[in-house]
C-alpha positions as YAML, in Angstrom:
chain: A
units: angstrom
residues:
- id: 1
  name: MET
  ca: [-13.81, 16.21, 29.89]
- id: 2
  name: ASP
  ca: [-12.62, 13.96, 32.73]
- id: 3
  name: ILE
  ca: [-9.05, 13.18, 31.61]
- id: 4
  name: ALA
  ca: [-6.39, 11.35, 33.61]
- id: 5
  name: VAL
  ca: [-2.84, 10.74, 32.36]
- id: 6
  name: TYR
  ca: [-0.90, 7.68, 33.50]
- id: 7
  name: ARG
  ca: [2.51, 6.16, 33.13]
- id: 8
  name: PRO
  ca: [2.33, 2.69, 31.49]
- id: 9
  name: GLY
  ca: [2.81, 0.86, 34.80]
- id: 10
  name: GLU
  ca: [-0.07, 2.77, 36.38]
- id: 11
  name: LEU
  ca: [-2.76, 1.59, 33.95]
- id: 12
  name: THR
  ca: [-5.15, -0.69, 35.83]
- id: 13
  name: ALA
  ca: [-6.30, -4.07, 34.57]
- id: 14
  name: ALA
  ca: [-9.85, -2.70, 34.43]
- id: 15
  name: ASP
  ca: [-8.81, 0.21, 32.19]
- id: 16
  name: ARG
  ca: [-6.82, -2.11, 29.98]
- id: 17
  name: ALA
  ca: [-9.83, -4.42, 29.59]
- id: 18
  name: ALA
  ca: [-12.04, -1.41, 28.83]
- id: 19
  name: TRP
  ca: [-9.58, -0.29, 26.14]
- id: 20
  name: THR
  ca: [-9.78, -3.69, 24.44]
- id: 21
  name: ALA
  ca: [-13.58, -3.64, 24.72]
- id: 22
  name: VAL
  ca: [-13.72, -0.21, 23.06]
- id: 23
  name: GLN
  ca: [-11.68, -1.58, 20.14]
- id: 24
  name: SER
  ca: [-14.05, -4.53, 19.75]
- id: 25
  name: GLN
  ca: [-17.05, -2.25, 19.93]
- id: 26
  name: ALA
  ca: [-15.56, 0.10, 17.31]
- id: 27
  name: ARG
  ca: [-15.09, -2.78, 14.90]
- id: 28
  name: ALA
  ca: [-18.64, -4.03, 15.40]
- id: 29
  name: LEU
  ca: [-20.12, -0.56, 14.87]
- id: 30
  name: GLY
  ca: [-18.30, 0.40, 11.70]
- id: 31
  name: SER
  ca: [-14.94, 1.87, 12.77]
- id: 32
  name: PRO
  ca: [-12.58, -1.02, 11.91]
- id: 33
  name: GLN
  ca: [-9.47, 1.18, 11.80]
- id: 34
  name: LEU
  ca: [-9.73, 1.64, 15.56]
- id: 35
  name: ALA
  ca: [-9.38, -2.13, 15.88]
- id: 36
  name: ASN
  ca: [-5.87, -1.99, 14.41]
- id: 37
  name: PRO
  ca: [-3.35, -3.75, 16.71]
- id: 38
  name: PHE
  ca: [-1.07, -0.69, 16.67]
- id: 39
  name: LEU
  ca: [-3.86, 1.01, 18.65]
- id: 40
  name: ALA
  ca: [-4.09, -1.79, 21.22]
- id: 41
  name: PRO
  ca: [-2.99, -1.40, 24.84]
- id: 42
  name: GLU
  ca: [-0.49, -4.23, 24.40]
- id: 43
  name: PHE
  ca: [1.44, -2.23, 21.79]
- id: 44
  name: ALA
  ca: [1.43, 0.95, 23.89]
- id: 45
  name: LEU
  ca: [2.61, -0.90, 27.00]
- id: 46
  name: ALA
  ca: [5.38, -2.66, 25.06]
- id: 47
  name: VAL
  ca: [6.65, 0.66, 23.70]
- id: 48
  name: GLY
  ca: [6.49, 2.00, 27.26]
- id: 49
  name: ARG
  ca: [8.89, -0.72, 28.38]
- id: 50
  name: CYS
  ca: [11.37, 0.28, 25.65]
- id: 51
  name: ARG
  ca: [11.07, 4.09, 25.47]
- id: 52
  name: ARG
  ca: [10.93, 6.96, 27.91]
- id: 53
  name: GLY
  ca: [8.16, 9.52, 28.04]
- id: 54
  name: VAL
  ca: [5.27, 7.16, 27.20]
- id: 55
  name: ARG
  ca: [1.97, 8.30, 28.67]
- id: 56
  name: LEU
  ca: [-1.59, 6.98, 28.45]
- id: 57
  name: ALA
  ca: [-4.52, 9.40, 28.63]
- id: 58
  name: VAL
  ca: [-7.84, 7.92, 29.73]
- id: 59
  name: ILE
  ca: [-11.01, 9.93, 29.16]
- id: 60
  name: ARG
  ca: [-13.95, 8.95, 31.34]
- id: 61
  name: GLU
  ca: [-17.63, 9.57, 30.81]
- id: 62
  name: ASP
  ca: [-19.89, 9.16, 33.84]
- id: 63
  name: GLY
  ca: [-16.96, 7.53, 35.60]
- id: 64
  name: ALA
  ca: [-16.42, 4.85, 32.94]
- id: 65
  name: PRO
  ca: [-13.51, 4.79, 30.45]
- id: 66
  name: ALA
  ca: [-14.68, 6.01, 27.05]
- id: 67
  name: ALA
  ca: [-11.48, 6.88, 25.14]
- id: 68
  name: PHE
  ca: [-7.73, 6.28, 25.27]
- id: 69
  name: LEU
  ca: [-4.78, 8.21, 23.81]
- id: 70
  name: PRO
  ca: [-1.30, 6.68, 23.99]
- id: 71
  name: PHE
  ca: [1.53, 9.13, 23.25]
- id: 72
  name: GLN
  ca: [5.14, 10.01, 23.96]
- id: 73
  name: ARG
  ca: [6.02, 13.34, 25.56]
- id: 74
  name: SER
  ca: [9.25, 15.32, 25.67]
- id: 75
  name: ALA
  ca: [10.32, 17.53, 28.56]
- id: 76
  name: LEU
  ca: [9.25, 20.59, 26.54]
- id: 77
  name: GLY
  ca: [5.72, 19.27, 26.01]
- id: 78
  name: VAL
  ca: [6.14, 18.11, 22.42]
- id: 79
  name: GLY
  ca: [4.03, 15.00, 21.92]
- id: 80
  name: ARG
  ca: [4.38, 12.22, 19.39]
- id: 81
  name: ALA
  ca: [1.96, 9.43, 18.61]
- id: 82
  name: ILE
  ca: [3.00, 6.21, 20.29]
- id: 83
  name: GLY
  ca: [5.71, 4.49, 18.24]
- id: 84
  name: LEU
  ca: [5.90, 7.34, 15.70]
- id: 85
  name: GLY
  ca: [8.03, 6.16, 12.78]
- id: 86
  name: ILE
  ca: [7.25, 2.47, 13.21]
- id: 87
  name: SER
  ca: [3.50, 2.46, 13.97]
- id: 88
  name: ASP
  ca: [1.05, 2.26, 11.05]
- id: 89
  name: ALA
  ca: [-2.09, 3.36, 12.96]
- id: 90
  name: GLN
  ca: [-2.37, 6.20, 15.48]
- id: 91
  name: GLY
  ca: [-5.03, 8.27, 17.16]
- id: 92
  name: LEU
  ca: [-7.60, 8.38, 19.93]
- id: 93
  name: VAL
  ca: [-9.30, 5.02, 20.56]
- id: 94
  name: HIS
  ca: [-12.87, 5.92, 21.46]
- id: 95
  name: ARG
  ca: [-16.39, 4.63, 21.67]
- id: 96
  name: PRO
  ca: [-18.37, 5.28, 18.46]
- id: 97
  name: GLY
  ca: [-19.92, 8.74, 18.54]
- id: 98
  name: PHE
  ca: [-17.87, 9.87, 21.54]
- id: 99
  name: PRO
  ca: [-17.19, 13.66, 21.36]
- id: 100
  name: TRP
  ca: [-13.93, 15.23, 22.45]
- id: 101
  name: ASP
  ca: [-12.14, 18.54, 22.18]
- id: 102
  name: ALA
  ca: [-8.61, 18.42, 20.76]
- id: 103
  name: GLN
  ca: [-7.41, 21.56, 22.52]
- id: 104
  name: GLU
  ca: [-8.70, 20.43, 25.90]
- id: 105
  name: LEU
  ca: [-7.14, 17.01, 25.38]
- id: 106
  name: LEU
  ca: [-3.71, 18.50, 24.58]
- id: 107
  name: ARG
  ca: [-3.92, 20.79, 27.58]
- id: 108
  name: ALA
  ca: [-4.78, 17.94, 29.95]
- id: 109
  name: CYS
  ca: [-1.89, 15.88, 28.55]
- id: 110
  name: GLY
  ca: [0.56, 18.75, 29.06]
- id: 111
  name: LEU
  ca: [1.22, 19.02, 25.33]
- id: 112
  name: SER
  ca: [1.74, 22.07, 23.14]
- id: 113
  name: VAL
  ca: [1.80, 19.95, 19.98]
- id: 114
  name: LEU
  ca: [0.99, 16.34, 19.08]
- id: 115
  name: GLU
  ca: [2.54, 14.85, 15.95]
- id: 116
  name: PHE
  ca: [1.27, 11.93, 13.84]
- id: 117
  name: ASP
  ca: [2.43, 10.14, 10.72]
- id: 118
  name: HIS
  ca: [-0.38, 7.54, 10.50]
- id: 119
  name: LEU
  ca: [-3.45, 9.18, 12.05]
- id: 120
  name: VAL
  ca: [-6.42, 6.94, 11.24]
- id: 121
  name: ASP
  ca: [-9.58, 8.24, 9.62]
- id: 122
  name: GLY
  ca: [-12.53, 9.50, 11.66]
- id: 123
  name: GLN
  ca: [-10.57, 11.71, 14.11]
- id: 124
  name: LYS
  ca: [-12.47, 14.91, 13.26]
- id: 125
  name: PRO
  ca: [-11.50, 16.98, 16.33]
- id: 126
  name: PHE
  ca: [-7.90, 16.75, 15.07]
- id: 127
  name: ASP
  ca: [-8.84, 17.99, 11.58]
- id: 128
  name: ARG
  ca: [-7.94, 21.60, 12.37]
- id: 129
  name: GLY
  ca: [-4.32, 20.58, 12.67]
- id: 130
  name: ALA
  ca: [-1.70, 20.73, 9.92]
- id: 131
  name: LEU
  ca: [-2.54, 17.33, 8.46]
- id: 132
  name: ILE
  ca: [-2.05, 15.80, 5.01]
- id: 133
  name: ALA
  ca: [-3.82, 12.55, 4.07]
- id: 134
  name: HIS
  ca: [-2.02, 9.64, 2.39]
- id: 135
  name: PRO
  ca: [-3.40, 6.33, 1.04]
- id: 136
  name: SER
  ca: [-2.70, 3.15, 2.98]
- id: 137
  name: PRO
  ca: [-3.45, -0.05, 1.00]
- id: 138
  name: VAL
  ca: [-5.32, -2.99, 2.52]
- id: 139
  name: ILE
  ca: [-6.31, -6.51, 1.48]
- id: 140
  name: ASP
  ca: [-9.93, -7.29, 2.28]
- id: 141
  name: VAL
  ca: [-10.48, -10.96, 3.14]
- id: 142
  name: ASP
  ca: [-13.79, -10.72, 5.01]
- id: 143
  name: ARG
  ca: [-15.58, -12.53, 2.15]
- id: 144
  name: GLY
  ca: [-13.06, -15.36, 2.18]
- id: 145
  name: PHE
  ca: [-9.85, -16.16, 0.32]
- id: 146
  name: ALA
  ca: [-11.57, -17.59, -2.76]
- id: 147
  name: ALA
  ca: [-13.43, -14.32, -3.28]
- id: 148
  name: TYR
  ca: [-10.22, -12.33, -2.86]
- id: 149
  name: LEU
  ca: [-8.35, -14.59, -5.31]
- id: 150
  name: GLU
  ca: [-11.15, -14.20, -7.85]
- id: 151
  name: GLN
  ca: [-10.96, -10.41, -7.49]
- id: 152
  name: LEU
  ca: [-7.18, -10.52, -7.90]
- id: 153
  name: ARG
  ca: [-7.45, -12.66, -11.03]
- id: 154
  name: GLY
  ca: [-9.96, -10.25, -12.52]
- id: 155
  name: ARG
  ca: [-7.78, -7.20, -11.88]
- id: 156
  name: SER
  ca: [-4.24, -8.59, -12.30]
- id: 157
  name: PRO
  ca: [-4.43, -11.97, -14.08]
- id: 158
  name: LYS
  ca: [-0.76, -11.96, -15.14]
- id: 159
  name: PHE
  ca: [0.46, -11.09, -11.64]
- id: 160
  name: ILE
  ca: [-1.41, -13.88, -9.88]
- id: 161
  name: ARG
  ca: [-0.61, -16.40, -12.61]
- id: 162
  name: THR
  ca: [3.10, -15.60, -12.43]
- id: 163
  name: THR
  ca: [3.16, -15.68, -8.60]
- id: 164
  name: LEU
  ca: [1.49, -19.10, -8.42]
- id: 165
  name: ALA
  ca: [3.82, -20.43, -11.13]
- id: 166
  name: LYS
  ca: [6.86, -19.28, -9.13]
- id: 167
  name: GLU
  ca: [5.48, -21.01, -6.05]
- id: 168
  name: ARG
  ca: [5.27, -24.28, -8.01]
- id: 169
  name: ARG
  ca: [8.79, -23.77, -9.36]
- id: 170
  name: LEU
  ca: [10.05, -23.09, -5.83]
- id: 171
  name: GLY
  ca: [8.62, -26.43, -4.74]
- id: 172
  name: ARG
  ca: [10.16, -28.30, -7.66]
- id: 173
  name: ASP
  ca: [13.63, -26.79, -7.26]
- id: 174
  name: LEU
  ca: [14.04, -26.59, -3.47]
- id: 175
  name: GLY
  ca: [11.51, -28.97, -1.97]
- id: 176
  name: PRO
  ca: [7.87, -28.94, -0.86]
- id: 177
  name: VAL
  ca: [6.55, -25.47, -0.06]
- id: 178
  name: ARG
  ca: [5.23, -25.16, 3.49]
- id: 179
  name: TYR
  ca: [3.68, -22.11, 5.12]
- id: 180
  name: VAL
  ca: [3.57, -21.63, 8.89]
- id: 181
  name: HIS
  ca: [1.23, -18.82, 9.87]
- id: 182
  name: ASP
  ca: [2.25, -18.66, 13.54]
- id: 183
  name: GLU
  ca: [5.88, -19.74, 13.89]
- id: 184
  name: ARG
  ca: [6.99, -19.83, 17.55]
- id: 185
  name: ASP
  ca: [10.73, -20.41, 17.08]
- id: 186
  name: PRO
  ca: [12.66, -17.32, 18.35]
- id: 187
  name: ALA
  ca: [15.61, -18.31, 16.16]
- id: 188
  name: MET
  ca: [13.45, -17.74, 13.10]
- id: 189
  name: LEU
  ca: [12.61, -14.25, 14.36]
- id: 190
  name: ARG
  ca: [16.34, -13.51, 14.59]
- id: 191
  name: THR
  ca: [16.77, -14.77, 11.02]
- id: 192
  name: LEU
  ca: [14.04, -12.43, 9.82]
- id: 193
  name: ILE
  ca: [15.63, -9.46, 11.64]
- id: 194
  name: GLY
  ca: [18.93, -10.26, 9.92]
- id: 195
  name: TRP
  ca: [17.27, -10.40, 6.49]
- id: 196
  name: LYS
  ca: [15.40, -7.15, 7.07]
- id: 197
  name: SER
  ca: [18.43, -5.31, 8.40]
- id: 198
  name: ALA
  ca: [20.43, -6.35, 5.33]
- id: 199
  name: GLN
  ca: [17.57, -5.27, 3.06]
- id: 200
  name: TYR
  ca: [17.47, -1.82, 4.64]
- id: 201
  name: ARG
  ca: [21.20, -1.36, 4.07]
- id: 202
  name: ARG
  ca: [21.10, -2.85, 0.57]
- id: 203
  name: THR
  ca: [18.38, -0.44, -0.55]
- id: 204
  name: GLY
  ca: [19.85, 2.63, 1.16]
- id: 205
  name: ARG
  ca: [17.11, 2.89, 3.78]
- id: 206
  name: ARG
  ca: [17.55, 3.63, 7.45]
- id: 207
  name: ASP
  ca: [18.14, 0.34, 9.26]
- id: 208
  name: ARG
  ca: [15.49, 0.25, 11.94]
- id: 209
  name: PHE
  ca: [17.07, -2.78, 13.56]
- id: 210
  name: ALA
  ca: [20.26, -0.83, 14.16]
- id: 211
  name: HIS
  ca: [18.30, 0.67, 17.06]
- id: 212
  name: PRO
  ca: [18.41, -1.77, 20.01]
- id: 213
  name: TRP
  ca: [15.07, -0.55, 21.37]
- id: 214
  name: ILE
  ca: [13.28, -1.62, 18.18]
- id: 215
  name: VAL
  ca: [14.83, -5.09, 18.43]
- id: 216
  name: ARG
  ca: [13.71, -5.29, 22.08]
- id: 217
  name: LEU
  ca: [10.23, -4.12, 21.14]
- id: 218
  name: VAL
  ca: [9.82, -6.73, 18.41]
- id: 219
  name: GLU
  ca: [11.10, -9.49, 20.70]
- id: 220
  name: GLN
  ca: [8.66, -8.44, 23.42]
- id: 221
  name: LEU
  ca: [5.75, -8.35, 21.00]
- id: 222
  name: PHE
  ca: [6.72, -11.77, 19.65]
- id: 223
  name: HIS
  ca: [6.10, -13.14, 23.14]
- id: 224
  name: THR
  ca: [2.91, -11.12, 23.73]
- id: 225
  name: ARG
  ca: [-0.24, -13.17, 23.23]
- id: 226
  name: THR
  ca: [-3.78, -12.44, 24.36]
- id: 227
  name: GLU
  ca: [-7.12, -13.32, 22.88]
- id: 228
  name: ALA
  ca: [-7.36, -9.89, 21.24]
- id: 229
  name: PHE
  ca: [-3.69, -9.28, 20.36]
- id: 230
  name: ALA
  ca: [-0.53, -11.13, 19.36]
- id: 231
  name: GLY
  ca: [2.80, -10.67, 17.66]
- id: 232
  name: LEU
  ca: [2.66, -12.97, 14.63]
- id: 233
  name: LEU
  ca: [5.68, -14.48, 12.88]
- id: 234
  name: SER
  ca: [4.79, -16.13, 9.56]
- id: 235
  name: VAL
  ca: [7.32, -18.15, 7.58]
- id: 236
  name: LEU
  ca: [7.46, -19.69, 4.10]
- id: 237
  name: TYR
  ca: [9.63, -22.79, 3.85]
- id: 238
  name: ALA
  ca: [10.85, -24.68, 0.78]
- id: 239
  name: GLY
  ca: [11.92, -28.11, 1.93]
- id: 240
  name: GLU
  ca: [13.53, -27.31, 5.27]
- id: 241
  name: ARG
  ca: [14.82, -23.90, 4.19]
- id: 242
  name: PRO
  ca: [13.10, -20.69, 5.33]
- id: 243
  name: VAL
  ca: [12.90, -18.51, 2.21]
- id: 244
  name: ALA
  ca: [10.65, -15.64, 3.35]
- id: 245
  name: ALA
  ca: [9.18, -14.41, 6.62]
- id: 246
  name: HIS
  ca: [7.06, -11.65, 8.08]
- id: 247
  name: PHE
  ca: [6.54, -10.30, 11.58]
- id: 248
  name: GLY
  ca: [3.42, -8.28, 12.25]
- id: 249
  name: LEU
  ca: [0.68, -7.72, 14.77]
- id: 250
  name: ARG
  ca: [-2.85, -9.05, 14.84]
- id: 251
  name: SER
  ca: [-5.98, -7.94, 16.64]
- id: 252
  name: GLU
  ca: [-9.30, -9.76, 16.52]
- id: 253
  name: SER
  ca: [-10.01, -8.46, 13.03]
- id: 254
  name: VAL
  ca: [-6.89, -6.83, 11.53]
- id: 255
  name: LEU
  ca: [-3.50, -8.25, 10.59]
- id: 256
  name: ALA
  ca: [-1.04, -5.34, 10.47]
- id: 257
  name: CYS
  ca: [1.80, -6.12, 8.07]
- id: 258
  name: TRP
  ca: [5.05, -4.75, 9.48]
- id: 259
  name: PHE
  ca: [8.41, -6.40, 8.75]
- id: 260
  name: PRO
  ca: [8.43, -8.65, 5.64]
- id: 261
  name: ALA
  ca: [11.71, -9.95, 4.18]
- id: 262
  name: TYR
  ca: [13.12, -12.86, 2.23]
- id: 263
  name: ASP
  ca: [16.41, -14.64, 1.64]
- id: 264
  name: PRO
  ca: [17.89, -12.80, -1.40]
- id: 265
  name: ARG
  ca: [19.48, -16.04, -2.62]
- id: 266
  name: TYR
  ca: [16.00, -17.13, -3.70]
- id: 267
  name: ALA
  ca: [14.82, -13.83, -5.14]
- id: 268
  name: LYS
  ca: [14.09, -15.36, -8.56]
- id: 269
  name: PHE
  ca: [11.19, -17.28, -6.98]
- id: 270
  name: SER
  ca: [9.59, -14.09, -5.55]
- id: 271
  name: PRO
  ca: [9.12, -15.79, -2.16]
- id: 272
  name: GLY
  ca: [7.90, -12.54, -0.59]
- id: 273
  name: LEU
  ca: [4.95, -12.41, -2.97]
- id: 274
  name: VAL
  ca: [4.11, -16.06, -2.31]
- id: 275
  name: LEU
  ca: [4.33, -15.38, 1.43]
- id: 276
  name: HIS
  ca: [1.85, -12.49, 1.24]
- id: 277
  name: LEU
  ca: [-0.60, -14.61, -0.70]
- id: 278
  name: ARG
  ca: [-0.46, -17.33, 1.97]
- id: 279
  name: MET
  ca: [-0.80, -14.71, 4.72]
- id: 280
  name: ALA
  ca: [-4.01, -13.49, 3.08]
- id: 281
  name: GLU
  ca: [-5.29, -17.06, 2.88]
- id: 282
  name: ALA
  ca: [-4.55, -17.72, 6.56]
- id: 283
  name: ALA
  ca: [-6.06, -14.38, 7.64]
- id: 284
  name: ALA
  ca: [-9.26, -15.21, 5.77]
- id: 285
  name: ALA
  ca: [-9.38, -18.64, 7.43]
- id: 286
  name: ALA
  ca: [-9.04, -16.90, 10.81]
- id: 287
  name: SER
  ca: [-12.06, -14.66, 10.00]
- id: 288
  name: MET
  ca: [-9.98, -11.49, 9.78]
- id: 289
  name: ALA
  ca: [-11.49, -8.43, 8.11]
- id: 290
  name: TYR
  ca: [-8.38, -7.22, 6.31]
- id: 291
  name: LEU
  ca: [-4.60, -7.07, 6.15]
- id: 292
  name: ASP
  ca: [-3.18, -3.56, 6.55]
- id: 293
  name: LEU
  ca: [-0.16, -3.26, 4.23]
- id: 294
  name: GLY
  ca: [0.85, 0.12, 5.63]
- id: 295
  name: ARG
  ca: [1.38, 3.45, 3.96]
- id: 296
  name: GLY
  ca: [4.09, 3.70, 1.31]
- id: 297
  name: GLU
  ca: [4.61, 3.22, -2.41]
- id: 298
  name: LYS
  ca: [5.58, -0.36, -3.15]
- id: 299
  name: GLY
  ca: [4.80, -2.34, -6.28]
- id: 300
  name: TYR
  ca: [3.70, -5.45, -4.42]
- id: 301
  name: LYS
  ca: [1.22, -3.41, -2.35]
- id: 302
  name: ASN
  ca: [-0.43, -2.08, -5.48]
- id: 303
  name: SER
  ca: [-0.67, -5.61, -6.86]
- id: 304
  name: PHE
  ca: [-2.22, -7.15, -3.74]
- id: 305
  name: LYS
  ca: [-4.46, -4.34, -2.46]
- id: 306
  name: THR
  ca: [-8.25, -4.30, -2.75]
- id: 307
  name: ARG
  ca: [-8.66, -0.67, -1.61]
- id: 308
  name: GLU
  ca: [-6.98, 2.12, 0.32]
- id: 309
  name: LEU
  ca: [-7.65, 3.71, 3.70]
- id: 310
  name: PRO
  ca: [-6.66, 7.31, 4.43]
- id: 311
  name: VAL
  ca: [-4.07, 8.00, 7.11]
- id: 312
  name: SER
  ca: [-2.79, 11.48, 7.88]
- id: 313
  name: GLU
  ca: [0.59, 12.97, 8.66]
- id: 314
  name: GLY
  ca: [1.15, 16.22, 10.52]
- id: 315
  name: TRP
  ca: [0.30, 17.70, 13.87]
- id: 316
  name: VAL
  ca: [-2.33, 19.36, 15.99]
- id: 317
  name: ALA
  ca: [-1.22, 22.20, 18.26]
- id: 318
  name: ARG
  ca: [-2.27, 24.73, 20.87]
- id: 319
  name: ARG
  ca: [-1.30, 28.39, 20.78]
- id: 320
  name: HIS
  ca: [2.07, 28.04, 22.43]
- id: 321
  name: PRO
  ca: [5.66, 29.19, 21.67]
- id: 322
  name: VAL
  ca: [6.90, 25.58, 21.59]
- id: 323
  name: ALA
  ca: [4.26, 24.70, 19.00]
- id: 324
  name: LEU
  ca: [5.31, 27.63, 16.82]
- id: 325
  name: GLY
  ca: [8.93, 26.54, 16.99]
- id: 326
  name: HIS
  ca: [7.99, 22.97, 16.13]
- id: 327
  name: ARG
  ca: [6.06, 24.11, 13.06]
- id: 328
  name: ALA
  ca: [8.91, 26.34, 11.88]
- id: 329
  name: ARG
  ca: [11.34, 23.44, 12.14]
- id: 330
  name: ARG
  ca: [9.19, 20.63, 10.70]
- id: 331
  name: ALA
  ca: [7.11, 22.26, 7.97]
- id: 332
  name: PRO
  ca: [9.89, 22.88, 5.39]
- id: 333
  name: VAL
  ca: [11.25, 19.34, 5.74]
- id: 334
  name: ARG
  ca: [7.81, 17.81, 5.31]
- id: 335
  name: ALA
  ca: [7.01, 20.03, 2.33]
- id: 336
  name: LEU
  ca: [10.22, 18.96, 0.55]
- id: 337
  name: ARG
  ca: [9.66, 15.26, 1.24]
- id: 338
  name: ASP
  ca: [6.03, 15.39, 0.09]
- id: 339
  name: THR
  ca: [7.04, 17.17, -3.11]
- id: 340
  name: VAL
  ca: [9.57, 14.44, -3.96]
- id: 341
  name: ARG
  ca: [7.09, 11.65, -3.20]
- id: 342
  name: ALA
  ca: [4.32, 13.25, -5.25]
- id: 343
  name: ARG
  ca: [6.42, 13.70, -8.40]
- id: 344
  name: PRO
  ca: [7.62, 10.50, -10.14]
- id: 345
  name: GLU
  ca: [10.30, 12.43, -12.03]
- id: 346
  name: LEU
  ca: [11.87, 13.27, -8.65]
- id: 347
  name: PHE
  ca: [10.95, 10.20, -6.58]
- id: 348
  name: GLU
  ca: [12.30, 7.55, -8.95]
- id: 349
  name: PRO
  ca: [15.81, 9.06, -9.33]
- id: 350
  name: ALA
  ca: [15.96, 9.60, -5.54]
- id: 351
  name: ASP
  ca: [14.95, 5.97, -4.97]
- id: 352
  name: ARG
  ca: [17.61, 4.73, -7.42]
- id: 353
  name: LEU
  ca: [20.24, 6.88, -5.73]
- id: 354
  name: LEU
  ca: [19.38, 5.40, -2.32]
- id: 355
  name: LYS
  ca: [19.73, 1.88, -3.71]
- id: 356
  name: ARG
  ca: [23.12, 2.66, -5.29]
- id: 357
  name: MET
  ca: [24.32, 4.14, -2.00]
- id: 358
  name: GLY
  ca: [23.15, 1.02, -0.18]
- id: 359
  name: GLN
  ca: [25.00, -1.25, -2.61]
- id: 360
  name: PHE
  ca: [28.16, 0.87, -2.23]
- id: 361
  name: ARG
  ca: [28.00, 0.61, 1.58]
- id: 362
  name: SER
  ca: [27.53, -3.16, 1.43]
- id: 363
  name: GLY
  ca: [30.56, -3.50, -0.88]
- id: 364
  name: ARG
  ca: [28.64, -4.70, -3.93]
...
């Protein structure tokens, strides 16, 4: 394979355009997961401005770009998918039917191991790695919002009835409900970050926004807008009050849900559920294929989803001492975490403990 590895600033405009074209082609020819905005060049370049070690591998066929692999590399040759830990779609972006060899790719990239936590489906050359598949729920809106709403009513009539009733009550108690799909006010983005940071602490989760580089990344993506990619801030207002908001990424066909949060003072109205319903409506109006809710067990995801896509966690490695050390260090931790997640009798008490710890830290 003809493989060249670049730093983010070295990627040419022609290669960047080819990358976007490959994503569009993949969507048209039946590989919609490769059209996810987390796999777009704009996301990779933004991470490259915030993190060290970002590299972009370009595989050429007959001199023309055919596949792209964004990744992060340590000095020891341990590779991580771009944005590992915050990205919901990872892998090689390639033309449909394009063949590649995983071992040759790792060697050319100077990697002994490459780790993923959201490897998209259809990456067969990576299948020999130590990978475990997980379900990632999506909301299909390609047949329009009315069709989705009808499907939701058929499957969860009480859920949709209750959500719509709370939206009406929100309007009666606080003022007319207004949804803005593409809010451009940076102050509203800061409000959302504050809500989300408090939610992380309240529920005992790691506060991603305690890391300055993640704040910088989100702010950069908020201001990134091309025809094929944009950071999208969506806000639900009641009267003049913002009550729920979401920041995510959109490609031409996929809206990747990323950071949803709401003002806890209005929790009784379930504004986050109302927000997601309006996001689905707006995505359908924009001719999107689906909303990617991201991997993870959440009640609202199960209520809204129409199906699930597989994403895999693990790594692919070459025969190398560094790879063996990585496996010895990571495998026990992953095995323990997967055991807890797979067993409700363990997961639910652990989840409750995290929430109690979060409440203790916040002084409640």
